[in-house]
XYZ file of C-alpha atoms in Angstrom:
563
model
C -27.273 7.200 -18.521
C -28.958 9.954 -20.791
C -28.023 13.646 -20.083
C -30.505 15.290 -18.260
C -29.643 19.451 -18.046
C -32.240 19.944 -15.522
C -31.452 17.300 -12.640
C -27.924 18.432 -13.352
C -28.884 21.767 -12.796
C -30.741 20.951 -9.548
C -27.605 18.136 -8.222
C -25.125 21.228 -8.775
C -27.128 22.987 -5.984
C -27.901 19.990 -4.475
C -24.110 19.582 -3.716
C -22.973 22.994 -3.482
C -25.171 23.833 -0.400
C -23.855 20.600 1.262
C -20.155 21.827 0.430
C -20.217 25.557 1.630
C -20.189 24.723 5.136
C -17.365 22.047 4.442
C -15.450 24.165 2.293
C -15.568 27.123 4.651
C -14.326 24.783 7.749
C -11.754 22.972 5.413
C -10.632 26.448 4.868
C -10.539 27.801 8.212
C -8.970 23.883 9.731
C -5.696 24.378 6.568
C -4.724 27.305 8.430
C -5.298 29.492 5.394
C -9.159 31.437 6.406
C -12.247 30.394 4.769
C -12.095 32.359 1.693
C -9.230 30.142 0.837
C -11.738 27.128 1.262
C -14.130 29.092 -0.739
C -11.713 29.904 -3.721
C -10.540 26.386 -4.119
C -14.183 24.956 -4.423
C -15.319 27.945 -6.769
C -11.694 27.554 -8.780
C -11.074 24.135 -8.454
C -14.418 22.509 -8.122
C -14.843 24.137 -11.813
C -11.610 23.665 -14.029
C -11.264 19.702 -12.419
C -14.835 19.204 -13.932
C -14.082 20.523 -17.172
C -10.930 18.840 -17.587
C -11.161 15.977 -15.221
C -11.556 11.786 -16.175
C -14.869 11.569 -14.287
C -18.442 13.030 -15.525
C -19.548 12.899 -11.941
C -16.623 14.148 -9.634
C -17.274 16.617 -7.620
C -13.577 18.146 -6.251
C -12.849 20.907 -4.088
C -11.239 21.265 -0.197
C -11.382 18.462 1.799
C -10.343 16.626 4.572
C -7.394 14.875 3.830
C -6.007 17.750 2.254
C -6.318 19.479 5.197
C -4.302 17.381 7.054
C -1.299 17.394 5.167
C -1.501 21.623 4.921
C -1.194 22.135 8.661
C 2.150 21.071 9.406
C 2.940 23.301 5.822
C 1.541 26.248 7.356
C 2.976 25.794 10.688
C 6.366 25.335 8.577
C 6.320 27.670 5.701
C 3.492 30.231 6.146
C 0.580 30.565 3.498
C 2.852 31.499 0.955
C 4.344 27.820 1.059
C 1.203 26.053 0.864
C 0.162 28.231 -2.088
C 3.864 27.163 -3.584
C 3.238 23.661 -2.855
C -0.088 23.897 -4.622
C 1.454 24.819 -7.528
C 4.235 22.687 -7.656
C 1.506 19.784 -6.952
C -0.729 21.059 -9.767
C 2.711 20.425 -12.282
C 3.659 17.114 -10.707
C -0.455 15.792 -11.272
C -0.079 16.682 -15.108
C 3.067 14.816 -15.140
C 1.847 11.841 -14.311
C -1.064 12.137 -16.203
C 1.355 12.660 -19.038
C 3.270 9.712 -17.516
C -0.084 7.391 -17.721
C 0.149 6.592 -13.873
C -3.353 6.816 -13.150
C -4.182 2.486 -13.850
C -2.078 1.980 -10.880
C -3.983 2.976 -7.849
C -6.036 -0.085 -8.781
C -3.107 -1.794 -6.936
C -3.588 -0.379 -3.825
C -5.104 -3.116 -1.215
C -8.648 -2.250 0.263
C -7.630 -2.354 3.968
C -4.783 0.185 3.248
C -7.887 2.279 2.052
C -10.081 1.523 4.897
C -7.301 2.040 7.372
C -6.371 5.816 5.234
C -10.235 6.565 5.408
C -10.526 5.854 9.561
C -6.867 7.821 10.382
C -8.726 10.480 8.212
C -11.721 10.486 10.054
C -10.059 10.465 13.363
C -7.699 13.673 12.585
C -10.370 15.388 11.033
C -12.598 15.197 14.075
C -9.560 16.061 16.531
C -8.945 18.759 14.680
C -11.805 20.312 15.563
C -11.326 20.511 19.078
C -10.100 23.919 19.275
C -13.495 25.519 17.730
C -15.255 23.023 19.499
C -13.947 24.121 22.874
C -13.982 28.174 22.045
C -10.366 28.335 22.903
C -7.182 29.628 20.168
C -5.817 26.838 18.186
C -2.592 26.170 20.163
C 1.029 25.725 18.371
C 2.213 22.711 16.670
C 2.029 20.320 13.687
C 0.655 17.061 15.444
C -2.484 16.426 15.793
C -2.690 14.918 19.088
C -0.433 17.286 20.676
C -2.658 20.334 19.567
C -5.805 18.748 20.660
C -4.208 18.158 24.256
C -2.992 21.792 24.063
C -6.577 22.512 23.671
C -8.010 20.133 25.858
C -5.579 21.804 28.839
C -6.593 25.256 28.173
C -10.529 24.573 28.204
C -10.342 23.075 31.391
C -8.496 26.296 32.736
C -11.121 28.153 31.463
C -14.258 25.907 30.112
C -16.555 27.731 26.867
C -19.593 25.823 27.447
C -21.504 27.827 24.698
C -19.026 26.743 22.144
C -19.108 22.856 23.206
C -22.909 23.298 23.605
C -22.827 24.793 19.079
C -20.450 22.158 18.049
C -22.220 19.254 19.778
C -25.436 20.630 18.475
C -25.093 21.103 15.142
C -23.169 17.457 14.815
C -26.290 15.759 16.773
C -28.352 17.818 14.017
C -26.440 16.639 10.920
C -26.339 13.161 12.322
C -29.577 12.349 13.499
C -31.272 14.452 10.447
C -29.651 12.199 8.365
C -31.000 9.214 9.379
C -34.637 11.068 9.411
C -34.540 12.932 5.999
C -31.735 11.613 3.810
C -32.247 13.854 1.475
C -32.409 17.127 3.463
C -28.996 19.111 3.933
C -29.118 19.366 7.589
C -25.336 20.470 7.890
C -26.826 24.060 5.829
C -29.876 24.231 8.683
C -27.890 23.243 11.480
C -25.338 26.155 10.403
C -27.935 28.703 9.954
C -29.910 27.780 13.053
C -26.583 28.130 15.038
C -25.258 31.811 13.337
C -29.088 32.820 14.368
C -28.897 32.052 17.632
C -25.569 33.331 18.539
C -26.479 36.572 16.862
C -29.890 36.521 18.435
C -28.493 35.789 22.326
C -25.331 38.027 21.313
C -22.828 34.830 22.159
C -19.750 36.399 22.230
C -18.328 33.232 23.584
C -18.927 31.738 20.305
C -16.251 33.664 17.665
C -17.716 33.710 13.817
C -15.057 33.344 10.943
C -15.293 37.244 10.578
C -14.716 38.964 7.534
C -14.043 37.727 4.025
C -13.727 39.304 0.739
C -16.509 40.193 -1.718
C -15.072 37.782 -4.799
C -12.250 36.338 -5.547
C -8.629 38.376 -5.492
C -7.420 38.630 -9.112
C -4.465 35.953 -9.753
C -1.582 36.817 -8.759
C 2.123 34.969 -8.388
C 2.765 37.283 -6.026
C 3.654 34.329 -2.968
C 6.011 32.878 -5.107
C 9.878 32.277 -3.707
C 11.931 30.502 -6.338
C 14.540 29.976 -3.698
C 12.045 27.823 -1.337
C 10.587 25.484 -4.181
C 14.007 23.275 -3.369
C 12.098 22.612 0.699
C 9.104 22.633 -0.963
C 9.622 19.520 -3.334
C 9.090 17.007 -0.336
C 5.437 18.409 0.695
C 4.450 19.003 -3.236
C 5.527 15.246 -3.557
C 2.931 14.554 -1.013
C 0.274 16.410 -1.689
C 0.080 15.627 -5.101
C 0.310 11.560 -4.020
C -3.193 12.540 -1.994
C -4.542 14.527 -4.686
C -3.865 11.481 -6.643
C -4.902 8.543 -4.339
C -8.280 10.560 -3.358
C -9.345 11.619 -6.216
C -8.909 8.394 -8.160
C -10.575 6.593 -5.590
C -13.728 8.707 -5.796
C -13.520 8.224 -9.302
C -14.248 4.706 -8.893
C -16.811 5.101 -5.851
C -18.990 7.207 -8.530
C -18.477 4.517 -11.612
C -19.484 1.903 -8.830
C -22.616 4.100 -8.198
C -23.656 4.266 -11.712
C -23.965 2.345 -14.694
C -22.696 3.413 -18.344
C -19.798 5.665 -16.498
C -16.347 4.672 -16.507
C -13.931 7.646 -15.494
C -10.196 7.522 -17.503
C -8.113 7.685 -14.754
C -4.766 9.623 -16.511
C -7.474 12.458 -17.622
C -8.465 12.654 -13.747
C -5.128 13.411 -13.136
C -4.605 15.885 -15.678
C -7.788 18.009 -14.073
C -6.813 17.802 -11.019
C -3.634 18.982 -11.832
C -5.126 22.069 -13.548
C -6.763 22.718 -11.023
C -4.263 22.647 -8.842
C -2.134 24.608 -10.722
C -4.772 27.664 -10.754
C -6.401 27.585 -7.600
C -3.006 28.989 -5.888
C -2.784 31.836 -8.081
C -7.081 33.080 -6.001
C -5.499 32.051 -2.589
C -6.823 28.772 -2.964
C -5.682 25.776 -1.387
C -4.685 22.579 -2.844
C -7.892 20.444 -3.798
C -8.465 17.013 -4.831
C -11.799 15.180 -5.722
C -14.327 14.965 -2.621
C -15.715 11.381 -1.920
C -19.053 13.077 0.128
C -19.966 15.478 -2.388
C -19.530 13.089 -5.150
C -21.467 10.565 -3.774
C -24.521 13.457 -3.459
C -24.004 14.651 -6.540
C -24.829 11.315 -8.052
C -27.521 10.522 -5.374
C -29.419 13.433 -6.288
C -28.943 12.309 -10.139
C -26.179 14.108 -11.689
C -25.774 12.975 -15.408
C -22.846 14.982 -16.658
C -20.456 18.024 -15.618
C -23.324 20.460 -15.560
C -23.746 19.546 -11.655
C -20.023 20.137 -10.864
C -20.020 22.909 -12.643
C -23.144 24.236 -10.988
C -21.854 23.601 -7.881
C -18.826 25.994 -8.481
C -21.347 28.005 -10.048
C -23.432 28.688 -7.079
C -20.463 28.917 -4.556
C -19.268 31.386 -6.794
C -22.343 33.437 -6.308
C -22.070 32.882 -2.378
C -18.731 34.781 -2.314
C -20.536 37.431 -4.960
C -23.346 38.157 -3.088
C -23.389 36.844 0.635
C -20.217 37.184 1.876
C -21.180 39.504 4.905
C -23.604 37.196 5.727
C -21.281 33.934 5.588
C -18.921 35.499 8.150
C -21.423 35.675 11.204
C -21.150 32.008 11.081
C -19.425 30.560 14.108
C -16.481 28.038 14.247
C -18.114 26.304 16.633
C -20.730 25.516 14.283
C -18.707 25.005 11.535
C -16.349 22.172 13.757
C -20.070 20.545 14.286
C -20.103 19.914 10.662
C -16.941 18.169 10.201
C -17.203 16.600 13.279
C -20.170 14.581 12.333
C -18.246 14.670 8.629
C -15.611 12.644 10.423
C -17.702 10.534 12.128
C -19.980 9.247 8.883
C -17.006 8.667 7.169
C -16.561 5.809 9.167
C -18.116 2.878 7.757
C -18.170 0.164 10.432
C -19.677 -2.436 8.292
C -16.612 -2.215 6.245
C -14.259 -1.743 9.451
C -15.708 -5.540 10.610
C -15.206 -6.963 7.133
C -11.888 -6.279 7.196
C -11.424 -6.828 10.288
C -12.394 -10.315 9.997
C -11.051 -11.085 6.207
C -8.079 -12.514 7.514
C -5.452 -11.424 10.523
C -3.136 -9.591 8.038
C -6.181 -7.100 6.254
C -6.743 -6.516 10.163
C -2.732 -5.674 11.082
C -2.651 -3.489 7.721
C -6.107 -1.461 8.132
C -4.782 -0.874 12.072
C -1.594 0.208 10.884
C -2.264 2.228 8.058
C -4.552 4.460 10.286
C -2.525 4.661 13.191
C 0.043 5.775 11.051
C -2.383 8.060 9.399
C -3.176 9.576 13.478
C 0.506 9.443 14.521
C 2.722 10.381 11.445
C 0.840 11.645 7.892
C -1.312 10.604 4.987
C 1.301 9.690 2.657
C 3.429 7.889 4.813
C 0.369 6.452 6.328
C -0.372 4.808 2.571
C 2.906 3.864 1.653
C 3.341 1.911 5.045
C 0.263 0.443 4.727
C 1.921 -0.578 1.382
C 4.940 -1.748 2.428
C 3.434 -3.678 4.646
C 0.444 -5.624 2.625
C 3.032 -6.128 0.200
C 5.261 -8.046 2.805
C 2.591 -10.308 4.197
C 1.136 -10.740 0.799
C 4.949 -11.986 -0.063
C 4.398 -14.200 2.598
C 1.406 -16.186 1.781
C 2.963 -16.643 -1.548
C 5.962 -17.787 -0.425
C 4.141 -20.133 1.654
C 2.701 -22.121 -1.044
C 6.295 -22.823 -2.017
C 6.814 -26.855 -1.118
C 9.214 -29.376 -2.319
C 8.079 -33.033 -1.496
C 9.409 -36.322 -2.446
C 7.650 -38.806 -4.696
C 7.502 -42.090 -5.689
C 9.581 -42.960 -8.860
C 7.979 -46.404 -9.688
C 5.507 -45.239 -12.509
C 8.885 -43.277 -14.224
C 10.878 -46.109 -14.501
C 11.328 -47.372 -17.891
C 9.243 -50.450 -18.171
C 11.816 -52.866 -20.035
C 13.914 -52.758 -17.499
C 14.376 -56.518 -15.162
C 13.290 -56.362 -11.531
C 16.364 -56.099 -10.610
C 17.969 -53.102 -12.390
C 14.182 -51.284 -11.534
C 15.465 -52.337 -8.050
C 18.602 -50.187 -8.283
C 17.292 -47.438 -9.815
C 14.895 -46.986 -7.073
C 17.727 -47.424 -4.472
C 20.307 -45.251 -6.350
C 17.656 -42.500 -7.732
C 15.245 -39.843 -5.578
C 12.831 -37.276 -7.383
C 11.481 -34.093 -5.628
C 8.449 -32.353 -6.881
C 8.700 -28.400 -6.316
C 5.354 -26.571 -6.488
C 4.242 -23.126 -6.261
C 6.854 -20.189 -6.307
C 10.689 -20.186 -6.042
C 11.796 -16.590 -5.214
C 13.671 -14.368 -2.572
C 10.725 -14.922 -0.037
C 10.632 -18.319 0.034
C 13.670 -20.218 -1.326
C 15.222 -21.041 1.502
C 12.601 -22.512 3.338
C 11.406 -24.700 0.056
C 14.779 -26.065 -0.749
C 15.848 -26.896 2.805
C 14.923 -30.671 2.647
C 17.338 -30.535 -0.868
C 20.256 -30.382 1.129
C 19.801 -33.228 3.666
C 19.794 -35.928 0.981
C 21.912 -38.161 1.727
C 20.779 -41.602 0.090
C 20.881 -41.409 -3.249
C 23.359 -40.796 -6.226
C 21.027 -38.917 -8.557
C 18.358 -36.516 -7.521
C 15.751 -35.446 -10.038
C 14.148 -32.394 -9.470
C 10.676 -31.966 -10.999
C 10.535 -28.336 -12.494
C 6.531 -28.500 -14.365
C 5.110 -27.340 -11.341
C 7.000 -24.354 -10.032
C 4.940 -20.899 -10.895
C 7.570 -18.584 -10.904
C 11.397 -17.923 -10.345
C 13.359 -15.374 -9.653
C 17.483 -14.375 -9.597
C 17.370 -15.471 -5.597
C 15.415 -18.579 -6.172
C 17.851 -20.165 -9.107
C 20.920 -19.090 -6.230
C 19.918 -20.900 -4.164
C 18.700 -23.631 -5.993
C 22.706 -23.624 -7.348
C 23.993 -23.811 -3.732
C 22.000 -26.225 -2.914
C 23.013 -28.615 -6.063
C 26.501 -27.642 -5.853
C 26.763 -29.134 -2.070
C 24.552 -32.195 -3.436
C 27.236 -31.778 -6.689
C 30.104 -32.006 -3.771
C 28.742 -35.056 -1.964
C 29.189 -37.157 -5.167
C 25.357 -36.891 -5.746
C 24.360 -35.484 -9.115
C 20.994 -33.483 -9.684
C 19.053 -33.366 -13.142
C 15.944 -31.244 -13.668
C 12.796 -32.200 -15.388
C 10.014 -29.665 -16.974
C 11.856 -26.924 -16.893
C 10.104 -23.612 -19.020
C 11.923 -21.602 -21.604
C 11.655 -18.971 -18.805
C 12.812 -21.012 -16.230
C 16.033 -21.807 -18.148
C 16.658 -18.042 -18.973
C 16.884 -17.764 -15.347
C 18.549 -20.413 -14.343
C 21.470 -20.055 -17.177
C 21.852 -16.086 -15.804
C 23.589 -17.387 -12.242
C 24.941 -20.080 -13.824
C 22.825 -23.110 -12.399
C 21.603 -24.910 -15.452
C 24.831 -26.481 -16.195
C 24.689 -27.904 -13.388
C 20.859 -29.556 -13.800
C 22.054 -31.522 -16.773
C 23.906 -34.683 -17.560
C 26.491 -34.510 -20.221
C 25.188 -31.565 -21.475
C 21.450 -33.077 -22.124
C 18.165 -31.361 -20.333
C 15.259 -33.265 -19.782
C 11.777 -32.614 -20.601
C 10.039 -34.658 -18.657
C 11.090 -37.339 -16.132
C 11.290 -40.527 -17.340
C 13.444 -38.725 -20.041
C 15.346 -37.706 -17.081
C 14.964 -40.808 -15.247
C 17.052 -42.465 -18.039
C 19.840 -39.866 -17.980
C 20.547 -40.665 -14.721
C 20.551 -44.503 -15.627
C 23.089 -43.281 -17.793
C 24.832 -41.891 -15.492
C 24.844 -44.427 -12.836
C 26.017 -47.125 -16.075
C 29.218 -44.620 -16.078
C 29.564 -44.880 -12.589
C 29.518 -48.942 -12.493
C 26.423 -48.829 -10.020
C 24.233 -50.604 -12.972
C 24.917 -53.115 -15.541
C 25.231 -52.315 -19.529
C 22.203 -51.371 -20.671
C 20.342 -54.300 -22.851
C 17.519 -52.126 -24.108
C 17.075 -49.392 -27.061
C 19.454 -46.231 -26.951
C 19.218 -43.983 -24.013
C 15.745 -41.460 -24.475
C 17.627 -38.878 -23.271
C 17.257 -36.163 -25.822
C 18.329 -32.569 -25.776
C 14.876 -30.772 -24.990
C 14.212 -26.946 -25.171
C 10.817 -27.062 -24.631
C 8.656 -27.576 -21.906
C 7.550 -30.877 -19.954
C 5.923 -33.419 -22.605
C 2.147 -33.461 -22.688
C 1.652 -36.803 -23.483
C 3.998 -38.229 -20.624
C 1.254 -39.597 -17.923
C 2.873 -38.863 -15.304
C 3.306 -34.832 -15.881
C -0.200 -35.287 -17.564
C -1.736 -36.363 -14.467
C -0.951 -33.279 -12.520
């Protein structure tokens, strides 16, 4: 994609007429007053473009963000969240520094999915206090300040605020399906601060007054002896700064072609940006999926746009400022209330939904988690728990079955001593994993043999082991070992052995010292063994094949061939 300065020029505007309403309500829903929304897009929105990973990212208040900073402010006051921005800012650049951006690739789409719908459903509950004209009642949870509202409005009901919020969402959402391209949420807003001056709705409150620019920086909300209680909500503010912004990262490369953001440089903007936003009252920011997405709809080529988007915000705090604080909070809870509700993508809800039963359990989780608790230990329980049933599927390929030793017996041999080996010798075939979430359950048949004297177990086929795995695979030879039966293992991988020699099992897999590469190799140590033994007579054919082996299971043996 060629640079292009002048649809830059017109995306930046593009984007930073959709974002002044959002940035002003992010502003006023943190806690912190809509100049602090303000200062973070103007601050933020411009140092994260010059020193972010992503030519397209737009960054600046959102959401999300705005989730984690109430129960901050209801804690520590502005002064913490300002503190917490900071120390968030530091902890981005170290793990930029730490090259921990490649990993968010790991993070399972319904954990997303689920994040984005909790999102969508505290941002829009959040709004219920402007929505209903009433004072945002105490607390940190979501649910119990939106029934604290919903109690109070029915005492005494503010139909003109309802009637603004509902409004100006109905605009935004049914505009959008008419004219794409048209930034209702900016008409909607005006329309509504024009008719509430022009009726004199007093029921309706507007923000009120904000400053003419931006305060100079300042440290001056700094308390060295709170950063201790303030590590735990940096921690998690910088995780969302993180996940978010990383993830619209990739939503823009997916919209484009040519761009490919470098994920540890996205971190390192952000965390500048974190770092100075604080220091104008800002709040903390992180890269904004919406605005993003417009900016490269409207066909933003490089950082010009974002950088014309702080641009022109900038100039809004300049120049308009008196005019920007006649603007209800009714109308501005319309525009994240239909925010919320197109950030819900039910196409990819259903998808999910119907992938398979455990996507469903971890999308539901994750955002009922996101609704009940918070964003970051909505993700990491979503985590946890995609990682768990993931464990389990893998483990559940784990099977150990017994086969037919016929075609690995050695073909000199009479009927008769083919006869005995059969009746004296058993081989199991293991297959997929062998580790702590499976073992058990694989090697459970293992221990019930009873009729046999050797037992070969067929290694060539197991995927991976771990510490658990080769214990349990020793207790279960050592009770075979204790029975008078002895076990020998075929195929086994260099990294198998490693593993198996660390607890002390592969001792126990051999014969007089010798491993076995492949079965009929093995099949003639146990011959050997059962000759010892008195079970066979002396052998009348060439010297026992059973040669010490450190490599794995012999290509040109048919039977491990065949597999």
């Amino acid at each position: 994609m060629g640079r292009n300065p002048r649809r830059d020029l017109l995306a930046g505007l593009t984007v930073a007429v959709v974002a002044l309403p959002l940035a002003l309500g992010f502003g006023v829903s943190s806690g912190l007053g809509a100049e602090a929304g303000l200062a973070t897009a103007v601050v933020a929105g411009a140092l994260a473009a010059l020193f972010g990973g992503s030519h397209l990212q737009v960054s600046g208040p959102t959401g999300a963000m705005t989730v984690v900073l109430m129960p901050i402010v209801a804690q520590h006051g502005p002064g913490g969240v300002l503190t917490v921005g900071l120390m968030a800012g530091a902890l981005l650049i170290g793990l930029a520094l730490l090259r921990a951006g490649r990993y968010t690739r790991y993070i399972p789409a319904p954990v997303v999915e689920g994040f984005t719908l909790g999102i969508a459903c505290v941002i829009g509950l959040q709004q219920v206090p402007n929505a209903l004209g009433v004072p945002v009642p105490e607390g940190d949870r979501v649910l119990v300040v939106t029934w604290r509202a919903v109690e109070e409005f029915t005492h005494a009901p503010n139909w003109t605020a309802l009637a603004l919020t509902l409004a100006v969402a109905a605009v935004m959402l049914l505009g959008a399906r008419w004219r794409p391209t048209v930034p209702f949420s900016v008409v909607a807003v005006a329309a509504a601060t024009l008719a509430a001056q022009f009726f004199g709705l007093d029921a309706a409150p507007p923000i009120g007054d904000l400053p003419s620019g931006l305060p100079a920086p300042s440290l001056a909300f700094l308390d060295v002896s709170a950063l201790g209680s303030l590590l735990a909500p940096a921690v998690a503010v910088a995780a969302l700064a993180a996940l978010e912004s990383l993830l619209s990262a990739a939503v823009a490369d997916g919209m484009t072609t040519g761009q490919k953001h470098d994920p540890d440089k996205e971190l390192f903007g952000q965390g500048v940006a974190n770092l100075a936003a604080p220091l104008f009252g800002g709040i903390p920011a992180t890269a904004a999926i919406a605005r993003t997405a417009v900016n490269v709809r409207t066909g933003a080529t490089s950082r010009l746009a974002a950088l014309t988007h702080a641009a022109v915000l900038a100039v809004v705090v300049l120049a308009a400022a008196p005019l920007v604080s006649h603007i209800p909070l009714a109308a501005l809870a319309g525009v994240l209330l239909a925010t919320a509700i197109r950030m819900v993508e039910i196409g990819a809800l259903r998808a999910m939904a119907r992938a398979t039963r455990s996507d469903a359990v971890v999308l539901a989780l994750t955002a009922l988690a996101t609704l009940a608790l918070d964003v970051v230990q909505a993700v990491v329980i979503g985590l946890v728990v995609a990682g768990a049933l993931a464990l389990r599927a893998v483990a559940a390929q784990a099977r150990m079955e017994r086969i037919d030793l016929k075609a690995d017996l050695p073909g000199e041999h009479g009927e008769e001593e083919r006869a005995l080996l059969a009746e004296h010798i058993v081989a199991y075939r293991i297959d997929g994993p062998l580790f702590f979430a499976g073992a058990h359950r694989s090697l459970l048949e293992l221990s019930e043999v009873a009729d046999a004297r050797v037992v070969i177990l067929r290694m060539s086929r197991v995927t991976t082991m771990d510490a658990t795995g080769a214990l349990v695979l020793k207790d279960a030879v050592r009770e075979l070992n204790r029975r008078g039966i002895v076990v020998l293992a075929s195929g086994t991988r260099p990294d198998q052995r490693r593993t198996l020699a660390s607890v002390g099992a592969l001792d126990l897999l051999r014969f007089e010292g010798q491993e076995y590469a492949t079965t009929p190799h093995a099949v003639a140590g146990a011959r050997a063994h059962l000759h010892k033994a008195g079970l066979l007579p002396a052998p009348s054919g060439p010297a026992d094949p059973s040669a010490p082996s450190d490599g794995p299971a012999d290509p040109a043996d048919p039977v491990e061939a065949s597999r």
